[in-house]
Short mmCIF file of C-alpha atoms in Angstrom, two decimals:
data_model
loop_
_atom_site.label_atom_id
_atom_site.label_comp_id
_atom_site.label_asym_id
_atom_site.label_seq_id
_atom_site.Cartn_x
_atom_site.Cartn_y
_atom_site.Cartn_z
CA UNK A 1 116.72 70.13 89.96
CA UNK A 2 114.03 68.27 91.98
CA UNK A 3 111.70 70.00 94.31
CA UNK A 4 111.67 69.71 97.72
CA UNK A 5 109.80 66.67 99.19
CA UNK A 6 106.17 67.63 100.64
CA UNK A 7 107.11 64.44 103.07
CA UNK A 8 110.72 63.49 103.92
CA UNK A 9 110.58 60.39 106.69
CA UNK A 10 113.79 59.36 108.47
CA UNK A 11 114.26 56.29 110.57
CA UNK A 12 110.74 55.92 111.61
CA UNK A 13 109.96 53.77 114.64
CA UNK A 14 106.24 53.32 116.23
CA UNK A 15 105.18 50.82 118.92
CA UNK A 16 101.99 50.08 120.64
CA UNK A 17 100.99 49.21 123.66
CA UNK A 18 102.71 49.97 126.96
CA UNK A 19 105.47 47.48 129.60
CA UNK A 20 105.25 44.14 129.11
CA UNK A 21 102.31 44.87 126.11
CA UNK A 22 104.43 47.25 123.97
CA UNK A 23 104.89 45.89 120.31
CA UNK A 24 106.64 47.67 117.71
CA UNK A 25 104.57 48.52 114.50
CA UNK A 26 106.96 50.20 112.42
CA UNK A 27 110.58 49.47 111.67
CA UNK A 28 113.38 52.41 110.65
CA UNK A 29 111.14 53.86 107.83
CA UNK A 30 112.27 56.03 105.51
CA UNK A 31 110.53 57.42 102.53
CA UNK A 32 110.50 60.93 100.49
CA UNK A 33 107.08 61.92 98.32
CA UNK A 34 107.22 64.67 95.75
CA UNK A 35 105.17 67.35 94.54
CA UNK A 36 103.03 65.72 91.73
CA UNK A 37 104.24 62.31 92.49
CA UNK A 38 101.50 59.73 92.92
CA UNK A 39 102.83 56.81 95.40
CA UNK A 40 100.65 53.72 96.05
CA UNK A 41 101.77 51.62 99.52
CA UNK A 42 100.62 48.17 99.14
CA UNK A 43 101.23 45.21 101.54
CA UNK A 44 99.12 42.63 103.71
CA UNK A 45 97.02 43.79 106.57
CA UNK A 46 98.66 44.26 109.85
CA UNK A 47 101.85 45.74 107.44
CA UNK A 48 101.84 48.71 108.95
CA UNK A 49 100.27 50.59 106.08
CA UNK A 50 97.13 52.24 108.15
CA UNK A 51 100.03 53.09 110.87
CA UNK A 52 101.96 54.83 108.25
CA UNK A 53 99.66 56.86 107.00
CA UNK A 54 97.84 57.88 110.31
CA UNK A 55 101.67 59.43 111.07
CA UNK A 56 101.96 61.15 107.32
CA UNK A 57 98.73 62.78 108.01
CA UNK A 58 99.36 64.08 111.45
CA UNK A 59 96.37 61.46 112.93
CA UNK A 60 99.10 60.20 115.49
CA UNK A 61 101.83 61.69 117.24
CA UNK A 62 106.04 60.64 116.04
CA UNK A 63 107.60 58.47 118.76
CA UNK A 64 111.26 57.93 117.15
CA UNK A 65 112.50 59.46 114.22
CA UNK A 66 112.01 62.47 111.83
CA UNK A 67 108.72 63.38 109.73
CA UNK A 68 108.72 66.21 107.70
CA UNK A 69 105.86 68.08 105.87
CA UNK A 70 106.94 70.95 103.59
CA UNK A 71 109.91 71.01 106.15
CA UNK A 72 108.51 71.39 108.91
CA UNK A 73 109.42 69.02 111.54
CA UNK A 74 106.26 66.92 113.25
CA UNK A 75 107.92 65.12 115.62
CA UNK A 76 107.52 66.72 119.05
CA UNK A 77 104.43 68.79 117.71
CA UNK A 78 101.77 69.86 119.72
CA UNK A 79 98.03 68.52 119.03
CA UNK A 80 97.45 72.28 118.05
CA UNK A 81 100.35 72.36 115.56
CA UNK A 82 99.27 68.94 114.15
CA UNK A 83 95.61 70.28 113.71
CA UNK A 84 97.06 72.66 111.44
CA UNK A 85 99.11 70.19 109.62
CA UNK A 86 95.87 68.59 109.19
CA UNK A 87 94.11 71.51 107.79
CA UNK A 88 96.76 71.92 104.72
CA UNK A 89 96.21 67.84 103.82
CA UNK A 90 93.09 66.27 101.94
CA UNK A 91 91.78 62.71 102.98
CA UNK A 92 90.08 60.38 100.91
CA UNK A 93 88.87 57.20 102.23
CA UNK A 94 86.67 53.66 101.68
CA UNK A 95 83.64 55.19 102.97
CA UNK A 96 83.12 58.84 101.60
CA UNK A 97 82.30 60.07 105.07
CA UNK A 98 80.00 62.74 103.26
CA UNK A 99 77.09 64.73 105.26
CA UNK A 100 73.77 63.17 103.81
CA UNK A 101 72.19 66.11 104.93
CA UNK A 102 74.11 68.38 102.46
CA UNK A 103 73.89 67.97 98.49
CA UNK A 104 77.34 67.35 96.50
CA UNK A 105 77.88 70.87 96.29
CA UNK A 106 77.72 71.89 99.62
CA UNK A 107 79.76 68.86 101.10
CA UNK A 108 82.63 70.43 98.78
CA UNK A 109 81.40 73.89 99.34
CA UNK A 110 82.22 73.24 103.93
CA UNK A 111 85.70 72.03 103.18
CA UNK A 112 86.32 75.78 101.29
CA UNK A 113 84.67 77.51 104.13
CA UNK A 114 86.48 75.36 107.02
CA UNK A 115 90.03 76.34 105.60
CA UNK A 116 89.58 79.49 104.53
CA UNK A 117 88.31 82.81 105.07
CA UNK A 118 86.24 83.22 101.48
CA UNK A 119 82.89 84.69 100.91
CA UNK A 120 80.53 82.28 100.65
CA UNK A 121 79.47 83.46 96.66
CA UNK A 122 83.09 82.39 96.12
CA UNK A 123 82.97 78.80 98.23
CA UNK A 124 80.24 78.12 96.34
CA UNK A 125 82.21 79.09 93.21
CA UNK A 126 84.69 76.84 93.69
CA UNK A 127 82.86 73.84 94.85
CA UNK A 128 80.71 73.69 91.62
CA UNK A 129 84.26 74.41 89.58
CA UNK A 130 85.97 71.24 91.13
CA UNK A 131 82.60 69.28 90.97
CA UNK A 132 83.01 70.09 87.19
CA UNK A 133 86.29 68.60 87.42
CA UNK A 134 85.42 65.22 88.67
CA UNK A 135 82.13 65.16 85.93
CA UNK A 136 79.39 66.00 88.20
CA UNK A 137 78.07 68.94 87.18
CA UNK A 138 74.87 67.84 86.20
CA UNK A 139 74.99 66.25 90.13
CA UNK A 140 75.48 69.74 92.18
CA UNK A 141 72.26 69.63 93.98
CA UNK A 142 71.92 65.70 94.09
CA UNK A 143 72.09 64.48 98.07
CA UNK A 144 74.20 61.38 98.39
CA UNK A 145 71.58 58.75 98.95
CA UNK A 146 70.60 59.78 95.50
CA UNK A 147 74.08 58.96 94.00
CA UNK A 148 76.02 56.11 92.77
CA UNK A 149 79.16 54.62 95.12
CA UNK A 150 81.32 55.94 92.44
CA UNK A 151 79.67 59.58 92.13
CA UNK A 152 79.88 59.73 96.03
CA UNK A 153 83.82 59.02 95.93
CA UNK A 154 84.05 61.47 92.56
CA UNK A 155 82.58 63.97 95.61
CA UNK A 156 85.32 62.60 98.29
CA UNK A 157 87.87 63.84 95.60
CA UNK A 158 86.89 66.78 95.07
CA UNK A 159 86.15 67.75 98.65
CA UNK A 160 90.00 66.58 99.04
CA UNK A 161 91.64 68.91 96.43
CA UNK A 162 89.38 71.68 96.22
CA UNK A 163 91.45 73.66 98.36
CA UNK A 164 95.04 72.60 96.42
CA UNK A 165 96.72 70.74 99.24
CA UNK A 166 100.13 69.98 98.60
CA UNK A 167 99.22 66.28 99.61
CA UNK A 168 96.42 63.90 99.38
CA UNK A 169 96.34 60.80 101.54
CA UNK A 170 93.51 57.92 100.10
CA UNK A 171 93.27 54.96 101.79
CA UNK A 172 91.46 51.97 99.95
CA UNK A 173 89.53 55.00 98.03
CA UNK A 174 88.11 51.90 95.49
CA UNK A 175 87.63 49.11 97.88
CA UNK A 176 83.95 49.47 97.88
CA UNK A 177 83.70 50.13 93.53
CA UNK A 178 83.36 47.80 90.88
CA UNK A 179 86.06 47.58 87.88
CA UNK A 180 84.79 50.80 86.07
CA UNK A 181 83.98 53.12 88.97
CA UNK A 182 87.40 52.47 90.72
CA UNK A 183 89.20 53.05 87.20
CA UNK A 184 87.33 56.42 86.76
CA UNK A 185 88.10 57.24 90.34
CA UNK A 186 91.73 56.62 90.20
CA UNK A 187 92.39 58.25 86.72
CA UNK A 188 90.34 61.58 87.95
CA UNK A 189 93.12 61.48 90.99
CA UNK A 190 95.80 61.15 88.65
CA UNK A 191 94.90 63.72 86.49
CA UNK A 192 94.12 66.26 89.21
CA UNK A 193 97.28 65.46 90.93
CA UNK A 194 99.05 66.31 87.78
CA UNK A 195 97.23 69.56 87.05
CA UNK A 196 97.68 70.96 90.82
CA UNK A 197 101.19 69.37 91.38
CA UNK A 198 99.44 67.53 94.42
CA UNK A 199 101.57 64.67 95.71
CA UNK A 200 99.33 61.42 96.12
CA UNK A 201 100.05 58.82 98.90
CA UNK A 202 97.37 55.83 98.04
CA UNK A 203 97.05 52.96 100.09
CA UNK A 204 95.43 49.62 98.01
CA UNK A 205 94.57 46.10 97.82
CA UNK A 206 93.38 46.84 94.62
CA UNK A 207 95.99 45.57 91.85
CA UNK A 208 93.57 46.77 89.11
CA UNK A 209 95.12 50.59 89.64
CA UNK A 210 98.79 50.10 90.10
CA UNK A 211 99.59 51.18 86.79
CA UNK A 212 98.37 54.99 87.92
CA UNK A 213 101.54 54.80 90.26
CA UNK A 214 104.74 56.84 89.50
CA UNK A 215 106.44 54.86 92.56
CA UNK A 216 104.94 52.17 94.60
CA UNK A 217 106.25 51.01 98.16
CA UNK A 218 104.87 47.72 99.39
CA UNK A 219 104.99 47.05 103.00
CA UNK A 220 105.44 44.05 105.27
CA UNK A 221 106.13 43.35 109.08
CA UNK A 222 106.12 47.19 109.61
CA UNK A 223 109.43 47.30 107.22
CA UNK A 224 109.37 49.29 103.58
CA UNK A 225 110.01 46.14 101.92
CA UNK A 226 110.37 47.41 98.36
CA UNK A 227 110.22 51.07 96.91
CA UNK A 228 109.95 51.17 93.18
CA UNK A 229 109.00 52.68 90.32
CA UNK A 230 105.47 51.24 88.73
CA UNK A 231 105.01 48.10 87.28
CA UNK A 232 102.09 48.21 84.37
CA UNK A 233 100.91 44.46 83.34
CA UNK A 234 99.01 43.67 81.03
CA UNK A 235 96.25 41.27 82.06
CA UNK A 236 95.44 39.96 78.90
CA UNK A 237 98.88 39.02 77.84
CA UNK A 238 99.95 38.46 81.14
CA UNK A 239 103.05 40.54 80.07
CA UNK A 240 104.34 43.53 82.57
CA UNK A 241 107.02 46.34 81.69
CA UNK A 242 108.32 49.09 83.94
CA UNK A 243 106.50 52.66 83.33
CA UNK A 244 108.47 54.89 81.00
#
């Protein structure tokens, strides 16, 4: 029996502007995302990806339709309720958004302390364990300016996953990274998602990482144009096939 969806979206429409300037951005979106599932969202700029991601993350209010997070309806939710939802979600962005005056460990530790009532010693232990999980056990006391782009993004992953959130939203997490660093980052996300049962929704234009997805959804002109199992592409041979 399939577990309850982390995210259940039904007939979502969204608009920008008012009056004569009102413009529809999303059209009748339906989407479910389940625990441990990695869903990659693709599509051209302006297709509605970021708007949908912001609705799912509680960063915008639902205007029309139903959007449930772990069974809790976000349509009609107050700002304080949306704040509580946001605290249950991990976020990873193209810009890692680390605090430069804090070490790697302190950046991750802060996320623990903001979301849990834990002793400082326990928060430190959680942060160090998570940095070890992303391969940065030898960089815990380094400041962001002394780390590579890939290492900074690993810290961002550790920060997003340290509280075992049911959902992580990632917006172009590999855009500023070279091929190998991008591959390392998404494979870490993939492994930790499976270990923790965390659902990941990842928006990307990077075709090199599509093979980590359980499903690929494609946005086009505000519509969900495709929702299918991931296709693995062999760039050497030019062949492709569905993931087993």
